[in-house]
Amino acid sequence: MAQIKSITIKGFKSIKSLEGFEMRPLNVLIGPNGAGKSNFISALRFLSEVAGDNFPGYVQKQGKAGALMHGGRKQTHAMEFEVFGEPNGGFQNGYLISLEATNDNRFIFTRENTWVAGSMPSGTTHVLGKNHEEALVRADTTDVGRHVRSMMQGWRQYHFHDTSDPAAVKQPHSVKDTLRLKTDAGNLAAYLGRLRGQYLEHYNQIVETIRLVAPFFGDFVHRDDAGDTVELEWTQKSDPDTPYGASALSDGTLRFICLATLLLQPSSLLPDTVLIDEPELGLHPYAIGVLADMLKQVAENHQLIVSTQSVELLNAFAPEDVVVVDRVDDESTFRRLTSEGLSGWLESYTPLGELWLRNVIGGRP
């Protein structure tokens, strides 16, 4: 299991300089709109794309290089990312890249290094190259290269906000599209079919958890004669003979179904690091409590990085799980809470959400 232990981000969107920031199994980002919570998650998505198959194409879709640099190309000349993975057999692997924008608004890697620290001499560096357009770590055959590549490719961002009629989760899709749950849940029906057939205990836990927040829910419909495509169908507990489509679910219920499927699937199918931006959107406060329990359960074996605006969700976590994001002089700042720093407040059993509302811990407009 390859988790992030620390990260440095310089020159990316609103993050001018974040150096050696400690990461934990559970990382809950709070802060006002525009503070930089989503940009932090985007930075990790950016790094996962660096290790992917079409980094230049990803940059083009994001508005080209200048759109990703802090203050644009006039203010920022280079971006830098540095990440350390968890210790593995006495070793800790790292990856460092510096990127500059070209005149035609592409990125080139002006520096790309991997290294090993731990039982080997500290700072054993492998220089991969410079002045290239795609990451050389993608083809690096060294042990450290394979580990770094696997770590970054294991970061996956999930976004279930779109529940409109054209949303992917509501569309028919291939019955064979079951390799992994897509980041927009566009293969939800097929994936649930796989879980029902191969991991019945986990499937039943998903159904039972959905019923906690939607007592009317009966089960998902699985057709033996589905053919080549399948779409999400379900039944009510009081009427198991009538199938309903995804459009008959409220937005909040559909998002919760997506989250429950993601978080309660077998641990072996989950990515090492899961990124979720504001998962509480549209959820009832009781559902948010159930969501918090699922997040804490997943964080026992995987790494979670979650941004939230929910007081109810924040109340469920320890101070050390929480990162306060503020925007100062048009720059994002990041600060992890500690129980020691809040000891006086916590002794009076004041929940974290209340301290957030009172502006005791920051993260307010």
PDB file of C-alpha atoms in Angstrom, residues 57-355:
ATOM      1  CA  GLY A  57      -3.324  16.082 -23.669  1.00  0.00           C
ATOM      2  CA  TYR A  58      -4.395  16.550 -20.056  1.00  0.00           C
ATOM      3  CA  VAL A  59      -2.605  19.917 -19.894  1.00  0.00           C
ATOM      4  CA  GLN A  60      -4.370  21.069 -23.071  1.00  0.00           C
ATOM      5  CA  LYS A  61      -7.768  20.149 -21.623  1.00  0.00           C
ATOM      6  CA  GLN A  62      -6.995  22.163 -18.489  1.00  0.00           C
ATOM      7  CA  GLY A  63      -6.474  25.349 -20.515  1.00  0.00           C
ATOM      8  CA  LYS A  64      -2.773  24.861 -21.314  1.00  0.00           C
ATOM      9  CA  ALA A  65       0.230  25.448 -19.080  1.00  0.00           C
ATOM     10  CA  GLY A  66      -0.375  29.079 -18.124  1.00  0.00           C
ATOM     11  CA  ALA A  67      -3.794  28.291 -16.652  1.00  0.00           C
ATOM     12  CA  LEU A  68      -2.201  25.922 -14.132  1.00  0.00           C
ATOM     13  CA  MET A  69       0.569  28.242 -12.917  1.00  0.00           C
ATOM     14  CA  HIS A  70       0.200  30.489  -9.877  1.00  0.00           C
ATOM     15  CA  GLY A  71      -0.814  33.899 -11.189  1.00  0.00           C
ATOM     16  CA  GLY A  72      -0.168  32.787 -14.772  1.00  0.00           C
ATOM     17  CA  ARG A  73       3.080  32.682 -16.701  1.00  0.00           C
ATOM     18  CA  LYS A  74       3.936  36.331 -15.982  1.00  0.00           C
ATOM     19  CA  GLN A  75       4.051  35.687 -12.234  1.00  0.00           C
ATOM     20  CA  THR A  76       5.288  32.083 -12.079  1.00  0.00           C
ATOM     21  CA  HIS A  77       8.187  30.857 -14.196  1.00  0.00           C
ATOM     22  CA  ALA A  78       8.313  27.274 -12.926  1.00  0.00           C
ATOM     23  CA  MET A  79       6.239  24.777 -10.957  1.00  0.00           C
ATOM     24  CA  GLU A  80       7.772  22.240  -8.605  1.00  0.00           C
ATOM     25  CA  PHE A  81       6.374  19.097  -7.016  1.00  0.00           C
ATOM     26  CA  GLU A  82       8.097  16.836  -4.536  1.00  0.00           C
ATOM     27  CA  VAL A  83       6.459  13.793  -2.988  1.00  0.00           C
ATOM     28  CA  PHE A  84       7.640  11.123  -0.552  1.00  0.00           C
ATOM     29  CA  GLY A  85       5.964   7.737  -0.369  1.00  0.00           C
ATOM     30  CA  GLU A  86       5.521   5.700   2.770  1.00  0.00           C
ATOM     31  CA  PRO A  87       8.424   3.625   4.087  1.00  0.00           C
ATOM     32  CA  ASN A  88       8.529   0.271   2.303  1.00  0.00           C
ATOM     33  CA  GLY A  89      10.814  -2.452   3.660  1.00  0.00           C
ATOM     34  CA  GLY A  90      13.035   0.126   5.335  1.00  0.00           C
ATOM     35  CA  PHE A  91      13.059   2.458   2.328  1.00  0.00           C
ATOM     36  CA  GLN A  92      11.260   5.676   1.533  1.00  0.00           C
ATOM     37  CA  ASN A  93      10.901   6.614  -2.118  1.00  0.00           C
ATOM     38  CA  GLY A  94      10.646  10.150  -3.482  1.00  0.00           C
ATOM     39  CA  TYR A  95       9.931  11.971  -6.713  1.00  0.00           C
ATOM     40  CA  LEU A  96      10.789  15.527  -7.742  1.00  0.00           C
ATOM     41  CA  ILE A  97       9.854  17.427 -10.892  1.00  0.00           C
ATOM     42  CA  SER A  98      10.239  21.017 -12.029  1.00  0.00           C
ATOM     43  CA  LEU A  99       8.210  22.229 -14.997  1.00  0.00           C
ATOM     44  CA  GLU A 100       8.398  25.383 -17.108  1.00  0.00           C
ATOM     45  CA  ALA A 101       5.988  26.684 -19.734  1.00  0.00           C
ATOM     46  CA  THR A 102       7.151  26.956 -23.330  1.00  0.00           C
ATOM     47  CA  ASN A 103       6.348  29.840 -25.668  1.00  0.00           C
ATOM     48  CA  ASP A 104       3.505  27.826 -27.170  1.00  0.00           C
ATOM     49  CA  ASN A 105       2.060  27.164 -23.664  1.00  0.00           C
ATOM     50  CA  ARG A 106       3.147  23.565 -23.169  1.00  0.00           C
ATOM     51  CA  PHE A 107       5.134  22.146 -20.252  1.00  0.00           C
ATOM     52  CA  ILE A 108       8.665  20.820 -20.349  1.00  0.00           C
ATOM     53  CA  PHE A 109      10.302  18.964 -17.461  1.00  0.00           C
ATOM     54  CA  THR A 110      13.391  20.964 -16.556  1.00  0.00           C
ATOM     55  CA  ARG A 111      14.226  18.466 -13.806  1.00  0.00           C
ATOM     56  CA  GLU A 112      12.981  14.986 -12.970  1.00  0.00           C
ATOM     57  CA  ASN A 113      14.530  12.917 -10.193  1.00  0.00           C
ATOM     58  CA  THR A 114      13.669   9.909  -8.088  1.00  0.00           C
ATOM     59  CA  TRP A 115      15.520   8.915  -4.959  1.00  0.00           C
ATOM     60  CA  VAL A 116      15.657   6.443  -2.111  1.00  0.00           C
ATOM     61  CA  ALA A 117      16.142   7.271   1.561  1.00  0.00           C
ATOM     62  CA  GLY A 118      16.258   4.953   4.556  1.00  0.00           C
ATOM     63  CA  SER A 119      18.676   2.106   5.064  1.00  0.00           C
ATOM     64  CA  MET A 120      20.597   3.120   1.935  1.00  0.00           C
ATOM     65  CA  PRO A 121      22.726   6.293   2.051  1.00  0.00           C
ATOM     66  CA  SER A 122      20.324   9.134   2.611  1.00  0.00           C
ATOM     67  CA  GLY A 123      19.467  11.053  -0.528  1.00  0.00           C
ATOM     68  CA  THR A 124      20.460   8.404  -3.103  1.00  0.00           C
ATOM     69  CA  THR A 125      19.279  10.285  -6.192  1.00  0.00           C
ATOM     70  CA  HIS A 126      18.439   8.972  -9.650  1.00  0.00           C
ATOM     71  CA  VAL A 127      18.496  11.754 -12.262  1.00  0.00           C
ATOM     72  CA  LEU A 128      15.994  10.801 -14.945  1.00  0.00           C
ATOM     73  CA  GLY A 129      16.589  13.738 -17.275  1.00  0.00           C
ATOM     74  CA  LYS A 130      15.613  17.276 -18.208  1.00  0.00           C
ATOM     75  CA  ASN A 131      13.998  19.294 -21.009  1.00  0.00           C
ATOM     76  CA  HIS A 132      11.503  16.612 -22.047  1.00  0.00           C
ATOM     77  CA  GLU A 133       7.713  16.817 -22.553  1.00  0.00           C
ATOM     78  CA  GLU A 134       6.543  13.620 -20.890  1.00  0.00           C
ATOM     79  CA  ALA A 135       7.676  12.119 -17.615  1.00  0.00           C
ATOM     80  CA  LEU A 136      10.524   9.650 -17.924  1.00  0.00           C
ATOM     81  CA  VAL A 137       9.398   7.889 -14.755  1.00  0.00           C
ATOM     82  CA  ARG A 138       6.712   6.262 -16.899  1.00  0.00           C
ATOM     83  CA  ALA A 139       9.371   4.040 -18.473  1.00  0.00           C
ATOM     84  CA  ASP A 140      11.841   3.861 -15.576  1.00  0.00           C
ATOM     85  CA  THR A 141      12.648   0.205 -14.853  1.00  0.00           C
ATOM     86  CA  THR A 142      14.446   0.741 -11.532  1.00  0.00           C
ATOM     87  CA  ASP A 143      12.769  -0.387  -8.316  1.00  0.00           C
ATOM     88  CA  VAL A 144      12.325   3.194  -7.132  1.00  0.00           C
ATOM     89  CA  GLY A 145      10.901   4.217 -10.514  1.00  0.00           C
ATOM     90  CA  ARG A 146       8.339   1.411 -10.457  1.00  0.00           C
ATOM     91  CA  HIS A 147       7.335   2.250  -6.898  1.00  0.00           C
ATOM     92  CA  VAL A 148       6.948   5.981  -7.577  1.00  0.00           C
ATOM     93  CA  ARG A 149       4.991   5.332 -10.766  1.00  0.00           C
ATOM     94  CA  SER A 150       2.684   2.879  -9.011  1.00  0.00           C
ATOM     95  CA  MET A 151       2.155   5.309  -6.132  1.00  0.00           C
ATOM     96  CA  MET A 152       1.109   8.207  -8.364  1.00  0.00           C
ATOM     97  CA  GLN A 153      -1.044   6.067 -10.626  1.00  0.00           C
ATOM     98  CA  GLY A 154      -2.799   4.847  -7.467  1.00  0.00           C
ATOM     99  CA  TRP A 155      -4.207   8.315  -6.724  1.00  0.00           C
ATOM    100  CA  ARG A 156      -7.770   8.575  -8.004  1.00  0.00           C
ATOM    101  CA  GLN A 157     -10.206  11.478  -7.701  1.00  0.00           C
ATOM    102  CA  TYR A 158     -13.933  10.717  -7.518  1.00  0.00           C
ATOM    103  CA  HIS A 159     -16.573  13.292  -8.366  1.00  0.00           C
ATOM    104  CA  PHE A 160     -20.236  12.330  -8.058  1.00  0.00           C
ATOM    105  CA  HIS A 161     -21.729  15.833  -8.144  1.00  0.00           C
ATOM    106  CA  ASP A 162     -23.330  15.578 -11.586  1.00  0.00           C
ATOM    107  CA  THR A 163     -26.761  13.967 -11.226  1.00  0.00           C
ATOM    108  CA  SER A 164     -28.419  15.787 -14.129  1.00  0.00           C
ATOM    109  CA  ASP A 165     -30.308  13.823 -16.774  1.00  0.00           C
ATOM    110  CA  PRO A 166     -27.249  13.573 -19.083  1.00  0.00           C
ATOM    111  CA  ALA A 167     -24.991  12.454 -16.194  1.00  0.00           C
ATOM    112  CA  ALA A 168     -22.940   9.337 -16.920  1.00  0.00           C
ATOM    113  CA  VAL A 169     -24.341   7.525 -13.883  1.00  0.00           C
ATOM    114  CA  LYS A 170     -27.819   7.645 -15.455  1.00  0.00           C
ATOM    115  CA  GLN A 171     -26.787   6.395 -18.894  1.00  0.00           C
ATOM    116  CA  PRO A 172     -26.691   2.831 -20.281  1.00  0.00           C
ATOM    117  CA  HIS A 173     -23.191   1.378 -20.353  1.00  0.00           C
ATOM    118  CA  SER A 174     -21.440  -1.866 -21.233  1.00  0.00           C
ATOM    119  CA  VAL A 175     -22.314  -4.787 -18.987  1.00  0.00           C
ATOM    120  CA  LYS A 176     -18.623  -5.751 -19.156  1.00  0.00           C
ATOM    121  CA  ASP A 177     -17.384  -2.383 -17.831  1.00  0.00           C
ATOM    122  CA  THR A 178     -16.528  -3.762 -14.390  1.00  0.00           C
ATOM    123  CA  LEU A 179     -12.754  -3.426 -14.024  1.00  0.00           C
ATOM    124  CA  ARG A 180     -13.037  -0.613 -11.468  1.00  0.00           C
ATOM    125  CA  LEU A 181     -15.630   1.948 -10.426  1.00  0.00           C
ATOM    126  CA  LYS A 182     -15.285   4.945 -12.719  1.00  0.00           C
ATOM    127  CA  THR A 183     -14.532   8.302 -11.155  1.00  0.00           C
ATOM    128  CA  ASP A 184     -17.968   9.653 -12.190  1.00  0.00           C
ATOM    129  CA  ALA A 185     -19.748   6.346 -11.427  1.00  0.00           C
ATOM    130  CA  GLY A 186     -20.510   6.004 -15.127  1.00  0.00           C
ATOM    131  CA  ASN A 187     -20.424   2.205 -14.821  1.00  0.00           C
ATOM    132  CA  LEU A 188     -22.245   1.949 -11.485  1.00  0.00           C
ATOM    133  CA  ALA A 189     -24.846  -0.633 -12.537  1.00  0.00           C
ATOM    134  CA  ALA A 190     -22.302  -2.978 -14.103  1.00  0.00           C
ATOM    135  CA  TYR A 191     -19.938  -2.580 -11.157  1.00  0.00           C
ATOM    136  CA  LEU A 192     -22.687  -3.368  -8.660  1.00  0.00           C
ATOM    137  CA  GLY A 193     -23.416  -6.474 -10.727  1.00  0.00           C
ATOM    138  CA  ARG A 194     -19.797  -7.542 -10.331  1.00  0.00           C
ATOM    139  CA  LEU A 195     -19.904  -6.989  -6.575  1.00  0.00           C
ATOM    140  CA  ARG A 196     -23.143  -8.957  -6.285  1.00  0.00           C
ATOM    141  CA  GLY A 197     -21.652 -11.873  -8.210  1.00  0.00           C
ATOM    142  CA  GLN A 198     -18.149 -11.941  -6.704  1.00  0.00           C
ATOM    143  CA  TYR A 199     -18.326 -10.088  -3.362  1.00  0.00           C
ATOM    144  CA  LEU A 200     -21.826 -10.703  -2.034  1.00  0.00           C
ATOM    145  CA  GLU A 201     -20.956  -9.724   1.557  1.00  0.00           C
ATOM    146  CA  HIS A 202     -19.766  -6.295   0.443  1.00  0.00           C
ATOM    147  CA  TYR A 203     -22.718  -5.892  -1.914  1.00  0.00           C
ATOM    148  CA  ASN A 204     -25.159  -6.631   0.920  1.00  0.00           C
ATOM    149  CA  GLN A 205     -23.367  -4.118   3.152  1.00  0.00           C
ATOM    150  CA  ILE A 206     -23.783  -1.462   0.451  1.00  0.00           C
ATOM    151  CA  VAL A 207     -27.515  -2.176   0.152  1.00  0.00           C
ATOM    152  CA  GLU A 208     -28.031  -2.174   3.924  1.00  0.00           C
ATOM    153  CA  THR A 209     -26.123   1.106   4.307  1.00  0.00           C
ATOM    154  CA  ILE A 210     -28.228   2.745   1.591  1.00  0.00           C
ATOM    155  CA  ARG A 211     -31.346   1.663   3.471  1.00  0.00           C
ATOM    156  CA  LEU A 212     -30.077   3.470   6.577  1.00  0.00           C
ATOM    157  CA  VAL A 213     -30.405   6.823   4.798  1.00  0.00           C
ATOM    158  CA  ALA A 214     -33.147   5.838   2.328  1.00  0.00           C
ATOM    159  CA  PRO A 215     -35.495   3.440   4.193  1.00  0.00           C
ATOM    160  CA  PHE A 216     -37.733   3.109   1.112  1.00  0.00           C
ATOM    161  CA  PHE A 217     -34.910   1.526  -0.896  1.00  0.00           C
ATOM    162  CA  GLY A 218     -35.301  -2.174  -1.600  1.00  0.00           C
ATOM    163  CA  ASP A 219     -32.522  -3.464  -3.843  1.00  0.00           C
ATOM    164  CA  PHE A 220     -30.865  -2.992  -7.205  1.00  0.00           C
ATOM    165  CA  VAL A 221     -32.322  -4.737 -10.228  1.00  0.00           C
ATOM    166  CA  HIS A 222     -30.107  -7.312 -11.940  1.00  0.00           C
ATOM    167  CA  ARG A 223     -31.456  -8.718 -15.192  1.00  0.00           C
ATOM    168  CA  ASP A 224     -30.261 -12.092 -16.495  1.00  0.00           C
ATOM    169  CA  ASP A 225     -31.143 -10.990 -20.035  1.00  0.00           C
ATOM    170  CA  ALA A 226     -29.465  -7.577 -19.847  1.00  0.00           C
ATOM    171  CA  GLY A 227     -27.712  -7.991 -23.184  1.00  0.00           C
ATOM    172  CA  ASP A 228     -24.677  -5.863 -24.011  1.00  0.00           C
ATOM    173  CA  THR A 229     -25.679  -2.799 -21.980  1.00  0.00           C
ATOM    174  CA  VAL A 230     -27.079  -2.179 -18.539  1.00  0.00           C
ATOM    175  CA  GLU A 231     -28.352   0.854 -16.614  1.00  0.00           C
ATOM    176  CA  LEU A 232     -29.018   1.557 -12.973  1.00  0.00           C
ATOM    177  CA  GLU A 233     -32.375   0.208 -11.802  1.00  0.00           C
ATOM    178  CA  TRP A 234     -33.760  -0.305  -8.341  1.00  0.00           C
ATOM    179  CA  THR A 235     -36.912  -1.261  -6.456  1.00  0.00           C
ATOM    180  CA  GLN A 236     -38.742   0.089  -3.457  1.00  0.00           C
ATOM    181  CA  LYS A 237     -38.939  -2.080  -0.352  1.00  0.00           C
ATOM    182  CA  SER A 238     -42.736  -1.877  -0.435  1.00  0.00           C
ATOM    183  CA  ASP A 239     -42.944  -2.780  -4.137  1.00  0.00           C
ATOM    184  CA  PRO A 240     -40.189  -5.238  -5.160  1.00  0.00           C
ATOM    185  CA  ASP A 241     -41.875  -6.032  -8.489  1.00  0.00           C
ATOM    186  CA  THR A 242     -41.659  -2.560 -10.051  1.00  0.00           C
ATOM    187  CA  PRO A 243     -38.272  -1.330 -11.318  1.00  0.00           C
ATOM    188  CA  TYR A 244     -37.354   2.341 -11.243  1.00  0.00           C
ATOM    189  CA  GLY A 245     -34.532   4.120 -13.059  1.00  0.00           C
ATOM    190  CA  ALA A 246     -31.830   6.370 -11.639  1.00  0.00           C
ATOM    191  CA  SER A 247     -33.891   9.446 -12.530  1.00  0.00           C
ATOM    192  CA  ALA A 248     -36.464   8.427  -9.907  1.00  0.00           C
ATOM    193  CA  LEU A 249     -33.879   8.899  -7.153  1.00  0.00           C
ATOM    194  CA  SER A 250     -33.248  12.263  -5.514  1.00  0.00           C
ATOM    195  CA  ASP A 251     -29.874  13.843  -6.245  1.00  0.00           C
ATOM    196  CA  GLY A 252     -28.701  13.290  -2.677  1.00  0.00           C
ATOM    197  CA  THR A 253     -29.764   9.638  -2.634  1.00  0.00           C
ATOM    198  CA  LEU A 254     -28.020   8.930  -5.930  1.00  0.00           C
ATOM    199  CA  ARG A 255     -24.809  10.592  -4.728  1.00  0.00           C
ATOM    200  CA  PHE A 256     -24.953   8.585  -1.500  1.00  0.00           C
ATOM    201  CA  ILE A 257     -25.364   5.356  -3.499  1.00  0.00           C
ATOM    202  CA  CYS A 258     -22.230   6.251  -5.464  1.00  0.00           C
ATOM    203  CA  LEU A 259     -20.293   7.034  -2.277  1.00  0.00           C
ATOM    204  CA  ALA A 260     -21.444   3.859  -0.521  1.00  0.00           C
ATOM    205  CA  THR A 261     -20.397   1.741  -3.508  1.00  0.00           C
ATOM    206  CA  LEU A 262     -16.997   3.436  -3.610  1.00  0.00           C
ATOM    207  CA  LEU A 263     -16.247   3.253   0.107  1.00  0.00           C
ATOM    208  CA  LEU A 264     -17.743  -0.162   0.935  1.00  0.00           C
ATOM    209  CA  GLN A 265     -16.334  -2.129  -1.982  1.00  0.00           C
ATOM    210  CA  PRO A 266     -13.637  -4.695  -1.118  1.00  0.00           C
ATOM    211  CA  SER A 267     -10.431  -3.078   0.105  1.00  0.00           C
ATOM    212  CA  SER A 268      -8.451  -4.894  -2.583  1.00  0.00           C
ATOM    213  CA  LEU A 269     -10.387  -3.017  -5.306  1.00  0.00           C
ATOM    214  CA  LEU A 270      -9.889   0.461  -3.839  1.00  0.00           C
ATOM    215  CA  PRO A 271      -7.045   2.737  -4.994  1.00  0.00           C
ATOM    216  CA  ASP A 272      -4.277   3.341  -2.466  1.00  0.00           C
ATOM    217  CA  THR A 273      -5.185   7.035  -2.206  1.00  0.00           C
ATOM    218  CA  VAL A 274      -8.757   8.264  -2.713  1.00  0.00           C
ATOM    219  CA  LEU A 275      -9.493  11.936  -3.440  1.00  0.00           C
ATOM    220  CA  ILE A 276     -13.023  13.300  -2.926  1.00  0.00           C
ATOM    221  CA  ASP A 277     -14.104  16.932  -3.241  1.00  0.00           C
ATOM    222  CA  GLU A 278     -17.083  17.887  -1.001  1.00  0.00           C
ATOM    223  CA  PRO A 279     -18.750  14.454  -0.751  1.00  0.00           C
ATOM    224  CA  GLU A 280     -21.495  15.851   1.502  1.00  0.00           C
ATOM    225  CA  LEU A 281     -23.173  17.780  -1.311  1.00  0.00           C
ATOM    226  CA  GLY A 282     -26.938  17.306  -1.133  1.00  0.00           C
ATOM    227  CA  LEU A 283     -26.828  14.839   1.775  1.00  0.00           C
ATOM    228  CA  HIS A 284     -29.093  14.894   4.836  1.00  0.00           C
ATOM    229  CA  PRO A 285     -27.220  15.447   8.146  1.00  0.00           C
ATOM    230  CA  TYR A 286     -27.902  11.821   9.149  1.00  0.00           C
ATOM    231  CA  ALA A 287     -26.453  10.617   5.847  1.00  0.00           C
ATOM    232  CA  ILE A 288     -23.385  12.777   6.484  1.00  0.00           C
ATOM    233  CA  GLY A 289     -22.874  10.945   9.785  1.00  0.00           C
ATOM    234  CA  VAL A 290     -23.014   7.595   7.999  1.00  0.00           C
ATOM    235  CA  LEU A 291     -20.605   8.958   5.379  1.00  0.00           C
ATOM    236  CA  ALA A 292     -18.139   9.938   8.122  1.00  0.00           C
ATOM    237  CA  ASP A 293     -18.191   6.394   9.505  1.00  0.00           C
ATOM    238  CA  MET A 294     -17.446   4.987   6.048  1.00  0.00           C
ATOM    239  CA  LEU A 295     -14.577   7.432   5.524  1.00  0.00           C
ATOM    240  CA  LYS A 296     -12.972   6.509   8.837  1.00  0.00           C
ATOM    241  CA  GLN A 297     -13.355   2.820   8.041  1.00  0.00           C
ATOM    242  CA  VAL A 298     -11.604   3.201   4.680  1.00  0.00           C
ATOM    243  CA  ALA A 299      -8.787   5.255   6.246  1.00  0.00           C
ATOM    244  CA  GLU A 300      -7.789   2.238   8.332  1.00  0.00           C
ATOM    245  CA  ASN A 301      -6.229   0.662   5.228  1.00  0.00           C
ATOM    246  CA  HIS A 302      -6.123   3.389   2.582  1.00  0.00           C
ATOM    247  CA  GLN A 303      -5.335   7.080   2.363  1.00  0.00           C
ATOM    248  CA  LEU A 304      -8.186   9.561   2.049  1.00  0.00           C
ATOM    249  CA  ILE A 305      -7.945  13.225   1.050  1.00  0.00           C
ATOM    250  CA  VAL A 306     -11.341  14.905   1.379  1.00  0.00           C
ATOM    251  CA  SER A 307     -12.409  18.537   1.154  1.00  0.00           C
ATOM    252  CA  THR A 308     -15.580  19.614   2.894  1.00  0.00           C
ATOM    253  CA  GLN A 309     -17.806  22.561   3.786  1.00  0.00           C
ATOM    254  CA  SER A 310     -19.869  20.475   6.231  1.00  0.00           C
ATOM    255  CA  VAL A 311     -19.896  21.221   9.958  1.00  0.00           C
ATOM    256  CA  GLU A 312     -21.601  17.850  10.572  1.00  0.00           C
ATOM    257  CA  LEU A 313     -18.843  15.982   8.749  1.00  0.00           C
ATOM    258  CA  LEU A 314     -16.083  17.879  10.525  1.00  0.00           C
ATOM    259  CA  ASN A 315     -17.567  16.972  13.934  1.00  0.00           C
ATOM    260  CA  ALA A 316     -16.791  13.303  13.274  1.00  0.00           C
ATOM    261  CA  PHE A 317     -13.019  13.690  13.012  1.00  0.00           C
ATOM    262  CA  ALA A 318     -10.040  14.209  15.298  1.00  0.00           C
ATOM    263  CA  PRO A 319      -8.065  17.480  15.082  1.00  0.00           C
ATOM    264  CA  GLU A 320      -5.048  15.681  13.612  1.00  0.00           C
ATOM    265  CA  ASP A 321      -7.196  14.581  10.656  1.00  0.00           C
ATOM    266  CA  VAL A 322      -8.089  18.181   9.768  1.00  0.00           C
ATOM    267  CA  VAL A 323      -6.173  20.589   7.524  1.00  0.00           C
ATOM    268  CA  VAL A 324      -7.285  24.233   7.635  1.00  0.00           C
ATOM    269  CA  VAL A 325      -6.931  26.013   4.309  1.00  0.00           C
ATOM    270  CA  ASP A 326      -6.950  29.809   4.195  1.00  0.00           C
ATOM    271  CA  ARG A 327      -6.176  32.351   1.483  1.00  0.00           C
ATOM    272  CA  VAL A 328      -3.749  35.078   2.491  1.00  0.00           C
ATOM    273  CA  ASP A 329      -2.563  37.703  -0.022  1.00  0.00           C
ATOM    274  CA  ASP A 330      -3.969  35.572  -2.850  1.00  0.00           C
ATOM    275  CA  GLU A 331      -1.984  32.516  -1.718  1.00  0.00           C
ATOM    276  CA  SER A 332      -3.330  29.296  -0.201  1.00  0.00           C
ATOM    277  CA  THR A 333      -1.979  28.381   3.226  1.00  0.00           C
ATOM    278  CA  PHE A 334      -2.304  24.974   4.883  1.00  0.00           C
ATOM    279  CA  ARG A 335      -2.213  24.155   8.592  1.00  0.00           C
ATOM    280  CA  ARG A 336      -2.909  20.833  10.309  1.00  0.00           C
ATOM    281  CA  LEU A 337      -4.748  20.980  13.631  1.00  0.00           C
ATOM    282  CA  THR A 338      -3.485  19.289  16.793  1.00  0.00           C
ATOM    283  CA  SER A 339      -5.280  18.079  19.906  1.00  0.00           C
ATOM    284  CA  GLU A 340      -2.646  19.835  22.012  1.00  0.00           C
ATOM    285  CA  GLY A 341      -3.333  23.170  20.365  1.00  0.00           C
ATOM    286  CA  LEU A 342      -7.058  22.830  21.055  1.00  0.00           C
ATOM    287  CA  SER A 343      -6.817  21.150  24.462  1.00  0.00           C
ATOM    288  CA  GLY A 344      -8.670  23.880  26.339  1.00  0.00           C
ATOM    289  CA  TRP A 345     -11.587  23.798  23.916  1.00  0.00           C
ATOM    290  CA  LEU A 346     -11.713  20.010  23.626  1.00  0.00           C
ATOM    291  CA  GLU A 347     -11.791  19.584  27.406  1.00  0.00           C
ATOM    292  CA  SER A 348     -15.141  21.375  27.391  1.00  0.00           C
ATOM    293  CA  TYR A 349     -16.368  18.886  24.748  1.00  0.00           C
ATOM    294  CA  THR A 350     -16.743  21.593  22.140  1.00  0.00           C
ATOM    295  CA  PRO A 351     -16.998  19.831  18.737  1.00  0.00           C
ATOM    296  CA  LEU A 352     -14.656  20.856  15.950  1.00  0.00           C
ATOM    297  CA  GLY A 353     -17.548  22.094  13.841  1.00  0.00           C
ATOM    298  CA  GLU A 354     -18.541  24.550  16.545  1.00  0.00           C
ATOM    299  CA  LEU A 355     -14.955  25.814  16.768  1.00  0.00           C
TER     300      LEU A 355
END
